[in-house]
Coordinates of N, CA and C and ligand atoms in Angstrom, one line a residue:
M26 N 123.2 158.9 122.8 CA 124.0 160.1 123.1 C 124.4 160.2 124.5
A27 N 125.5 160.9 124.7 CA 126.0 161.2 126.1 C 125.3 162.4 126.7
Y28 N 125.3 162.4 128.0 CA 124.6 163.5 128.7 C 125.5 164.2 129.7
A29 N 125.4 165.5 129.8 CA 126.2 166.3 130.8 C 125.3 166.8 131.8
V30 N 125.5 166.3 133.1 CA 124.6 166.6 134.2 C 125.3 167.5 135.2
K31 N 124.8 168.6 135.5 CA 125.4 169.5 136.5 C 125.3 168.8 137.9
E32 N 124.1 168.5 138.2 CA 123.8 167.9 139.6 C 122.5 167.1 139.5
A33 N 122.4 166.1 140.4 CA 121.2 165.4 140.6 C 121.0 165.0 142.0
F34 N 119.8 165.2 142.5 CA 119.6 164.9 144.0 C 118.1 164.7 144.3
L35 N 117.9 164.1 145.4 CA 116.5 163.9 145.8 C 116.1 165.0 146.7
T36 N 114.9 165.5 146.5 CA 114.4 166.7 147.3 C 112.9 166.8 147.2
L37 N 112.4 167.9 147.6 CA 111.0 168.2 147.4 C 110.9 169.3 146.3
Q38 N 110.0 169.1 145.4 CA 109.8 170.2 144.4 C 109.4 171.5 145.2
G39 N 110.0 172.6 144.9 CA 109.8 173.8 145.7 C 108.8 174.8 145.2
E40 N 108.5 174.7 143.9 CA 107.7 175.7 143.3 C 106.7 175.1 142.3
G41 N 105.8 176.0 141.9 CA 104.9 175.5 140.9 C 103.7 174.6 141.4
V42 N 102.9 174.1 140.5 CA 101.7 173.4 140.8 C 102.1 172.2 141.6
Q43 N 103.3 171.5 141.4 CA 103.6 170.3 142.1 C 104.5 170.6 143.3
A44 N 104.5 171.7 143.8 CA 105.3 172.1 145.0 C 105.0 171.2 146.1
G45 N 106.0 170.7 146.8 CA 105.8 169.8 147.9 C 106.0 168.3 147.6
S46 N 106.1 168.0 146.3 CA 106.2 166.6 145.9 C 107.6 166.1 145.9
R47 N 107.8 164.9 146.4 CA 109.1 164.3 146.4 C 109.6 164.1 145.0
A48 N 110.8 164.4 144.7 CA 111.2 164.4 143.3 C 112.8 164.3 143.3
V49 N 113.3 163.6 142.2 CA 114.7 163.7 141.9 C 114.8 164.8 141.0
F50 N 115.7 165.8 141.3 CA 116.0 166.9 140.4 C 117.2 166.5 139.5
L51 N 117.0 166.6 138.3 CA 118.1 166.3 137.3 C 118.4 167.5 136.6
R52 N 119.5 168.1 136.9 CA 119.8 169.4 136.4 C 120.9 169.2 135.3
F53 N 120.5 169.5 134.1 CA 121.5 169.4 132.9 C 122.4 170.6 132.9
A54 N 123.6 170.4 132.4 CA 124.5 171.5 132.2 C 124.2 172.2 130.9
G55 N 124.4 173.5 130.9 CA 124.3 174.3 129.7 C 122.9 174.9 129.5
C56 N 122.9 176.1 128.9 CA 121.7 176.8 128.5 C 122.0 177.6 127.2
N57 N 120.9 177.8 126.4 CA 121.1 178.5 125.2 C 120.8 180.0 125.3
L58 N 120.5 180.5 126.6 CA 120.2 181.9 126.7 C 121.2 182.6 127.6
W59 N 122.2 181.9 128.1 CA 123.3 182.5 128.9 C 124.4 181.4 129.0
S60 N 125.6 181.8 128.9 CA 126.7 180.9 129.1 C 126.9 180.4 130.5
G61 N 126.3 181.1 131.5 CA 126.5 180.8 132.9 C 127.7 181.4 133.5
R62 N 128.5 182.2 132.7 CA 129.6 182.9 133.2 C 129.2 184.3 133.6
E63 N 129.6 184.8 134.8 CA 129.2 186.2 135.2 C 129.6 187.2 134.2
E64 N 130.8 187.1 133.6 CA 131.2 188.1 132.7 C 130.4 188.2 131.4
D65 N 129.5 187.2 131.2 CA 128.7 187.3 130.0 C 127.2 187.7 130.4
R66 N 126.9 187.8 131.6 CA 125.5 188.1 132.0 C 124.9 189.3 131.4
R67 N 125.6 190.4 131.3 CA 125.0 191.6 130.8 C 124.6 191.5 129.4
K68 N 125.3 190.7 128.6 CA 124.9 190.6 127.2 C 124.1 189.4 126.9
A69 N 123.7 188.7 127.9 CA 122.9 187.4 127.7 C 121.4 187.8 127.4
V70 N 120.7 186.9 126.7 CA 119.3 187.1 126.6 C 118.6 187.1 127.9
C71 N 119.0 186.1 128.7 CA 118.4 185.9 130.1 C 119.4 186.4 131.1
Q72 N 119.1 187.4 131.9 CA 120.0 188.0 132.7 C 119.8 187.8 134.3
F73 N 118.7 187.2 134.6 CA 118.3 187.1 136.0 C 118.5 185.7 136.6
C74 N 119.2 184.8 135.9 CA 119.3 183.4 136.3 C 119.9 183.3 137.7
D75 N 119.3 182.4 138.5 CA 119.8 182.2 139.8 C 120.4 180.8 140.0
T76 N 120.8 180.2 138.9 CA 121.2 178.8 139.0 C 122.6 178.6 138.4
D77 N 123.4 177.7 139.0 CA 124.7 177.3 138.5 C 124.5 176.1 137.7
F78 N 124.6 176.2 136.4 CA 124.4 175.1 135.5 C 125.7 174.8 134.6
V79 N 126.8 175.3 135.1 CA 128.1 175.2 134.3 C 128.8 173.9 134.8
G80 N 129.2 173.1 133.9 CA 130.0 171.9 134.2 C 129.2 170.8 134.7
T81 N 130.0 169.8 135.2 CA 129.3 168.5 135.7 C 129.8 168.1 137.1
D82 N 130.2 169.2 137.8 CA 130.9 168.9 139.1 C 130.0 169.0 140.3
G83 N 128.7 169.1 140.1 CA 127.8 169.2 141.3 C 127.5 167.8 141.9
V84 N 126.8 167.9 143.1 CA 126.5 166.6 143.7 C 125.6 165.8 142.8
G85 N 126.0 164.5 142.6 CA 125.2 163.7 141.7 C 125.4 164.0 140.2
G86 N 126.3 164.9 139.9 CA 126.5 165.3 138.5 C 127.5 164.3 137.8
G87 N 127.8 164.6 136.6 CA 128.7 163.9 135.8 C 128.4 163.7 134.4
K88 N 129.2 162.9 133.7 CA 128.9 162.6 132.3 C 128.4 161.2 132.2
F89 N 127.3 161.0 131.5 CA 126.7 159.7 131.4 C 126.7 159.3 129.9
A90 N 127.2 158.0 129.7 CA 127.5 157.6 128.3 C 126.2 157.4 127.5
D91 N 125.1 157.0 128.2 CA 123.8 156.8 127.4 C 122.6 156.9 128.3
A92 N 121.4 156.8 127.7 CA 120.2 157.1 128.4 C 120.0 156.1 129.5
V93 N 120.3 154.8 129.3 CA 120.0 153.8 130.3 C 120.9 154.1 131.5
A94 N 122.1 154.5 131.3 CA 123.0 154.8 132.5 C 122.4 156.0 133.3
L95 N 121.9 156.9 132.6 CA 121.4 158.1 133.3 C 120.1 157.7 134.0
G96 N 119.3 157.0 133.4 CA 118.0 156.5 134.0 C 118.3 155.7 135.3
A97 N 119.3 154.9 135.2 CA 119.6 154.1 136.4 C 120.2 155.0 137.5
H98 N 120.9 156.0 137.2 CA 121.4 157.0 138.2 C 120.2 157.7 138.9
V99 N 119.3 158.1 138.1 CA 118.1 158.8 138.7 C 117.3 157.8 139.6
A100 N 117.2 156.6 139.2 CA 116.4 155.6 139.9 C 117.2 155.3 141.2
A101 N 118.5 155.3 141.2 CA 119.2 155.0 142.4 C 119.1 156.1 143.4
L102 N 119.0 157.4 142.9 CA 118.8 158.5 143.8 C 117.4 158.5 144.5
W103 N 116.4 158.0 143.7 CA 115.0 157.9 144.3 C 115.0 156.8 145.4
G104 N 115.6 155.7 145.2 CA 115.6 154.6 146.1 C 114.6 153.5 145.7
D105 N 114.2 152.7 146.6 CA 113.5 151.4 146.3 C 112.0 151.7 146.1
Q106 N 111.5 152.7 146.7 CA 110.0 152.9 146.6 C 109.6 152.9 145.1
R107 N 108.5 152.2 144.8 CA 108.0 152.2 143.4 C 106.9 153.2 143.1
E108 N 106.3 153.7 144.2 CA 105.1 154.5 144.0 C 105.5 156.0 143.6
R109 N 104.7 156.5 142.7 CA 104.7 157.9 142.3 C 106.1 158.5 142.1
R110 N 106.9 157.8 141.4 CA 108.3 158.2 141.1 C 108.2 159.5 140.2
L111 N 108.9 160.5 140.6 CA 108.9 161.8 139.8 C 110.3 162.3 139.7
V112 N 110.6 162.6 138.4 CA 111.9 163.3 138.2 C 111.6 164.6 137.5
V113 N 112.3 165.7 138.1 CA 112.1 167.0 137.5 C 113.4 167.3 136.7
V114 N 113.2 167.4 135.4 CA 114.3 167.6 134.5 C 114.4 169.1 134.3
T115 N 115.6 169.7 134.6 CA 115.7 171.1 134.5 C 117.1 171.4 134.1
G116 N 117.6 172.7 134.3 CA 118.9 173.1 133.9 C 119.3 174.3 134.5
G117 N 120.0 175.1 133.7 CA 120.2 175.2 132.3 C 118.9 174.9 131.5
E118 N 119.1 174.6 130.3 CA 117.9 174.4 129.4 C 117.9 172.8 129.1
P119 N 116.9 172.1 129.7 CA 116.9 170.7 129.5 C 116.7 170.2 128.1
M120 N 116.0 171.0 127.3 CA 115.6 170.5 126.0 C 116.9 170.4 125.0
L121 N 118.0 170.9 125.5 CA 119.2 170.8 124.7 C 119.7 169.3 124.8
Q122 N 119.2 168.6 125.8 CA 119.7 167.2 126.0 C 118.6 166.1 126.1
L123 N 117.5 166.5 126.6 CA 116.4 165.5 126.9 C 115.8 165.0 125.5
D124 N 116.2 163.9 125.2 CA 115.8 163.3 123.9 C 114.9 162.1 124.1
A125 N 114.4 161.5 123.0 CA 113.5 160.4 123.1 C 114.0 159.2 123.9
A126 N 115.3 159.0 123.7 CA 115.9 157.8 124.4 C 115.9 158.0 125.9
L127 N 116.1 159.2 126.4 CA 116.1 159.4 127.8 C 114.7 159.4 128.3
V128 N 113.7 159.9 127.6 CA 112.3 159.8 128.0 C 112.0 158.4 128.2
D129 N 112.4 157.5 127.2 CA 112.1 156.1 127.3 C 112.7 155.4 128.5
A130 N 114.0 155.8 128.7 CA 114.8 155.2 129.8 C 114.2 155.6 131.2
L131 N 113.7 156.8 131.3 CA 113.1 157.3 132.6 C 111.7 156.6 132.8
H132 N 111.0 156.5 131.7 CA 109.7 155.8 131.8 C 109.9 154.3 132.2
A133 N 111.0 153.7 131.6 CA 111.3 152.3 131.9 C 111.6 152.1 133.4
E134 N 112.1 153.2 134.1 CA 112.3 153.1 135.5 C 111.1 153.6 136.3
D135 N 109.9 153.7 135.6 CA 108.6 154.1 136.2 C 108.5 155.5 136.7
F136 N 109.3 156.4 136.1 CA 109.2 157.8 136.5 C 108.2 158.5 135.7
R137 N 107.5 159.4 136.3 CA 106.8 160.5 135.6 C 107.8 161.6 135.4
I138 N 107.8 162.2 134.2 CA 108.8 163.1 133.8 C 108.2 164.5 133.8
A139 N 108.7 165.4 134.7 CA 108.3 166.8 134.7 C 109.5 167.6 134.2
V140 N 109.2 168.6 133.3 CA 110.3 169.3 132.7 C 110.1 170.8 133.0
E141 N 111.2 171.5 133.2 CA 111.1 173.0 133.4 C 112.1 173.6 132.3
S142 N 111.4 174.2 131.3 CA 112.1 174.7 130.1 C 111.9 176.2 129.9
N143 N 112.8 176.8 129.1 CA 112.5 178.2 128.7 C 111.6 178.3 127.5
G144 N 111.3 177.2 126.8 CA 110.4 177.1 125.8 C 110.9 177.5 124.4
T145 N 112.2 177.7 124.3 CA 112.8 178.1 123.0 C 113.1 176.9 122.1
I146 N 112.9 175.7 122.6 CA 113.2 174.5 121.9 C 111.9 173.7 122.0
A147 N 111.3 173.1 120.9 CA 110.1 172.3 121.0 C 110.3 171.2 122.0
A148 N 109.3 170.9 122.8 CA 109.5 169.8 123.8 C 109.5 168.4 123.1
T149 N 110.3 167.6 123.7 CA 110.3 166.2 123.2 C 109.0 165.5 123.6
P150 N 108.4 164.8 122.7 CA 107.2 164.0 123.0 C 107.4 163.1 124.1
G151 N 106.3 162.8 124.9 CA 106.3 161.8 126.0 C 106.5 162.4 127.4
I152 N 106.8 163.7 127.5 CA 106.9 164.4 128.8 C 105.6 164.4 129.5
D153 N 105.6 164.1 130.8 CA 104.3 164.0 131.5 C 103.8 165.3 132.1
W154 N 104.7 166.2 132.4 CA 104.4 167.5 133.0 C 105.3 168.5 132.4
L155 N 104.8 169.4 131.6 CA 105.6 170.4 131.0 C 105.4 171.8 131.6
C156 N 106.4 172.3 132.2 CA 106.4 173.7 132.7 C 107.3 174.6 131.8
I157 N 106.7 175.7 131.3 CA 107.5 176.6 130.5 C 107.6 177.9 131.2
S158 N 108.9 178.4 131.4 CA 109.1 179.6 132.0 C 109.8 180.6 131.0
P159 N 108.9 181.4 130.3 CA 109.5 182.2 129.2 C 110.3 183.3 129.6
K160 N 111.3 183.7 128.8 CA 112.2 184.7 129.1 C 112.1 185.8 128.0
A161 N 111.9 187.1 128.5 CA 111.7 188.2 127.6 C 112.9 188.3 126.7
G162 N 112.6 188.6 125.4 CA 113.7 188.7 124.4 C 114.1 187.5 123.7
S163 N 113.5 186.3 124.1 CA 113.7 185.0 123.4 C 112.5 184.7 122.6
E164 N 112.7 183.8 121.7 CA 111.6 183.4 120.8 C 111.1 182.1 121.4
V165 N 109.9 182.2 122.0 CA 109.3 181.0 122.6 C 108.5 180.2 121.5
V166 N 108.9 179.0 121.3 CA 108.2 178.2 120.3 C 107.3 177.2 120.9
Q167 N 107.5 176.8 122.2 CA 106.7 175.9 122.9 C 105.7 176.7 123.7
R168 N 104.5 176.8 123.1 CA 103.4 177.7 123.7 C 102.3 176.8 124.2
S169 N 102.5 175.6 124.5 CA 101.5 174.7 125.1 C 102.2 173.9 126.1
G170 N 101.3 173.4 127.1 CA 101.9 172.6 128.1 C 101.0 172.6 129.3
D171 N 101.5 172.2 130.5 CA 100.7 172.1 131.7 C 100.8 173.3 132.5
E172 N 101.9 174.0 132.6 CA 102.1 175.0 133.5 C 103.0 176.1 132.8
L173 N 102.5 177.4 132.8 CA 103.3 178.5 132.4 C 103.7 179.2 133.6
K174 N 105.0 179.3 133.8 CA 105.5 180.0 135.1 C 106.2 181.3 134.6
L175 N 105.6 182.4 135.0 CA 106.2 183.7 134.6 C 106.9 184.3 135.7
V176 N 108.2 184.4 135.6 CA 109.0 185.1 136.6 C 108.8 186.6 136.4
W177 N 108.4 187.3 137.5 CA 107.9 188.7 137.3 C 108.6 189.6 138.3
P178 N 108.8 190.9 138.0 CA 108.5 191.5 136.7 C 109.5 191.3 135.6
Q179 N 109.1 191.2 134.4 CA 110.0 191.1 133.2 C 109.5 192.1 132.2
A180 N 110.2 193.1 131.9 CA 109.8 194.1 130.9 C 109.7 193.4 129.5
G181 N 108.7 193.6 128.8 CA 108.6 193.0 127.5 C 107.5 191.9 127.4
F182 N 106.9 191.6 128.5 CA 105.9 190.6 128.5 C 104.5 191.3 128.9
D183 N 103.5 190.9 128.1 CA 102.2 191.3 128.4 C 101.4 190.1 128.9
P184 N 101.1 190.0 130.2 CA 100.3 188.9 130.7 C 99.1 188.5 130.0
A185 N 98.4 189.6 129.5 CA 97.1 189.3 128.8 C 97.4 188.5 127.5
A186 N 98.5 188.8 126.8 CA 98.9 188.1 125.6 C 99.3 186.7 125.9
L187 N 100.0 186.5 127.0 CA 100.5 185.1 127.4 C 99.3 184.2 127.7
E188 N 98.2 184.8 128.2 CA 97.0 184.0 128.6 C 96.4 183.4 127.4
R189 N 96.8 183.8 126.1 CA 96.3 183.1 125.0 C 97.1 181.9 124.6
W190 N 98.2 181.6 125.3 CA 98.9 180.4 125.1 C 98.2 179.3 125.7
D191 N 98.4 178.0 125.3 CA 97.6 176.9 125.7 C 98.2 176.1 126.9
F192 N 98.0 176.7 128.0 CA 98.5 176.0 129.3 C 97.3 175.8 130.2
A193 N 97.4 174.8 131.0 CA 96.3 174.5 132.0 C 96.5 175.4 133.3
H194 N 97.6 175.8 133.6 CA 97.9 176.6 134.8 C 98.8 177.8 134.4
F195 N 98.5 178.9 135.0 CA 99.3 180.2 134.8 C 99.8 180.6 136.1
L196 N 101.1 180.6 136.3 CA 101.6 180.9 137.6 C 102.6 182.1 137.5
V197 N 102.5 183.0 138.5 CA 103.5 184.1 138.5 C 104.4 184.0 139.7
Q198 N 105.7 184.1 139.5 CA 106.7 183.9 140.5 C 107.6 185.1 140.7
P199 N 107.6 185.7 141.8 CA 108.5 186.9 142.0 C 110.0 186.6 141.6
M200 N 110.6 187.5 140.9 CA 111.9 187.3 140.5 C 112.9 187.4 141.7
D201 N 113.8 186.4 141.8 CA 114.8 186.4 142.8 C 115.9 187.4 142.4
C202 N 115.8 188.6 143.1 CA 116.7 189.7 142.6 C 117.0 190.6 143.8
A203 N 117.7 191.7 143.6 CA 118.2 192.5 144.7 C 117.0 193.2 145.4
D204 N 116.0 193.5 144.6 CA 114.8 194.1 145.2 C 113.6 193.1 145.3
G205 N 113.9 192.1 146.1 CA 112.9 191.0 146.1 C 111.5 191.5 146.7
K206 N 111.5 192.5 147.5 CA 110.2 192.9 148.1 C 109.4 193.6 146.9
A207 N 110.0 194.4 146.1 CA 109.3 195.0 145.0 C 108.8 193.9 144.0
A208 N 109.6 192.9 143.8 CA 109.2 191.8 142.8 C 108.0 191.0 143.5
L209 N 108.0 190.8 144.8 CA 106.9 190.1 145.4 C 105.6 190.9 145.3
E210 N 105.8 192.2 145.5 CA 104.6 193.1 145.4 C 104.1 193.1 144.0
A211 N 104.9 193.1 143.0 CA 104.5 193.1 141.6 C 103.8 191.8 141.3
A212 N 104.3 190.7 141.8 CA 103.7 189.4 141.5 C 102.3 189.3 142.1
I213 N 102.3 189.8 143.3 CA 100.9 189.8 144.0 C 99.9 190.7 143.2
A214 N 100.4 191.8 142.8 CA 99.5 192.7 142.1 C 99.0 192.1 140.8
L215 N 99.9 191.3 140.1 CA 99.4 190.7 138.9 C 98.4 189.6 139.2
A216 N 98.6 188.8 140.2 CA 97.6 187.8 140.6 C 96.3 188.4 141.0
M217 N 96.4 189.6 141.6 CA 95.1 190.2 142.1 C 94.4 190.9 140.9
E218 N 95.1 191.3 139.9 CA 94.5 192.0 138.8 C 94.0 191.0 137.8
R219 N 94.6 189.9 137.6 CA 94.3 188.9 136.6 C 94.1 187.5 137.2
P220 N 92.8 187.1 137.4 CA 92.6 185.9 138.2 C 93.1 184.6 137.6
R221 N 93.4 184.6 136.3 CA 94.0 183.4 135.8 C 95.4 183.1 136.4
W222 N 96.0 184.0 136.9 CA 97.4 183.9 137.5 C 97.3 183.6 138.9
R223 N 98.1 182.6 139.3 CA 98.3 182.2 140.7 C 99.7 182.5 141.2
L224 N 99.8 183.0 142.4 CA 101.2 183.3 142.9 C 101.8 182.0 143.3
T225 N 103.1 181.8 142.9 CA 103.9 180.7 143.4 C 105.2 181.3 144.0
L226 N 105.6 180.7 145.1 CA 106.8 181.2 145.7 C 107.9 180.0 145.7
Q227 N 109.1 180.4 145.8 CA 110.2 179.4 145.8 C 110.4 178.8 147.2
A228 N 109.5 177.9 147.6 CA 109.4 177.4 148.9 C 110.8 176.8 149.4
H229 N 111.4 176.2 148.5 CA 112.7 175.5 148.8 C 113.7 176.6 149.4
K230 N 113.7 177.8 148.8 CA 114.6 178.8 149.3 C 114.1 179.3 150.7
I231 N 112.8 179.4 150.9 CA 112.3 179.9 152.1 C 112.6 179.0 153.3
I232 N 112.5 177.6 153.0 CA 112.6 176.7 154.1 C 114.0 176.0 154.1
G233 N 114.9 176.4 153.2 CA 116.2 176.0 153.2 C 116.5 174.6 152.6
L234 N 115.7 174.2 151.6 CA 115.9 173.0 150.9 C 116.7 173.3 149.6
R235 N 117.4 172.3 149.1 CA 118.1 172.6 147.8 C 117.1 172.6 146.7
Ligands
SF4_323 S1 116.8 180.3 130.6 FE1 116.7 179.5 132.7 S2 118.6 178.3 132.9 FE2 118.9 179.6 131.1 S3 119.9 181.5 132.0 FE3 117.7 181.8 132.0 S4 116.9 181.2 134.1 FE4 119.0 180.3 133.7

């Protein structure tokens, strides 16, 4: 199958359990919870998105004819080092495009595959690190993985109920919104009240990385 990539670049993972790790970010175009157009935001299921995932015009983006071509593109961005290759597959919603062929192609290039998904589509087998960030108002079918990252506050979520999902790590991340201070305080309060949750910040925004 062909793949539509918004952008792809080498950076440090900025958030979550693997924060600080060198990684190629592979951002797919498109999401199933918002069109990405501002005029549609108010009626979207997910209304707080902070990411441009529309089109294929970003740095390192484009259309790729098959999995091997996209795997080679990711490998070229990483460079010659063979050790601890990590690709973070994100979006948009990556499960719209991440199929078995691409999992195989990235593994063939010696990458560990980390994925950041909204959980509304079952994860493709073979992913090495699965982070699910659920969105209120959506039907989350993928309720197991390595990392549950809850953007907070979100009306409609009960953290106690989410703790029954099958994840190794539970992270709470303040929402990037107009009242960021209140969101940070709410996230801190959740982590203080419920010890299974750990606070994660978007370090790449704080230090000015992409
Ligand atoms: S689910 Fe993720 S990518 Fe899609 S609109 Fe929401 S935050 Fe953005």
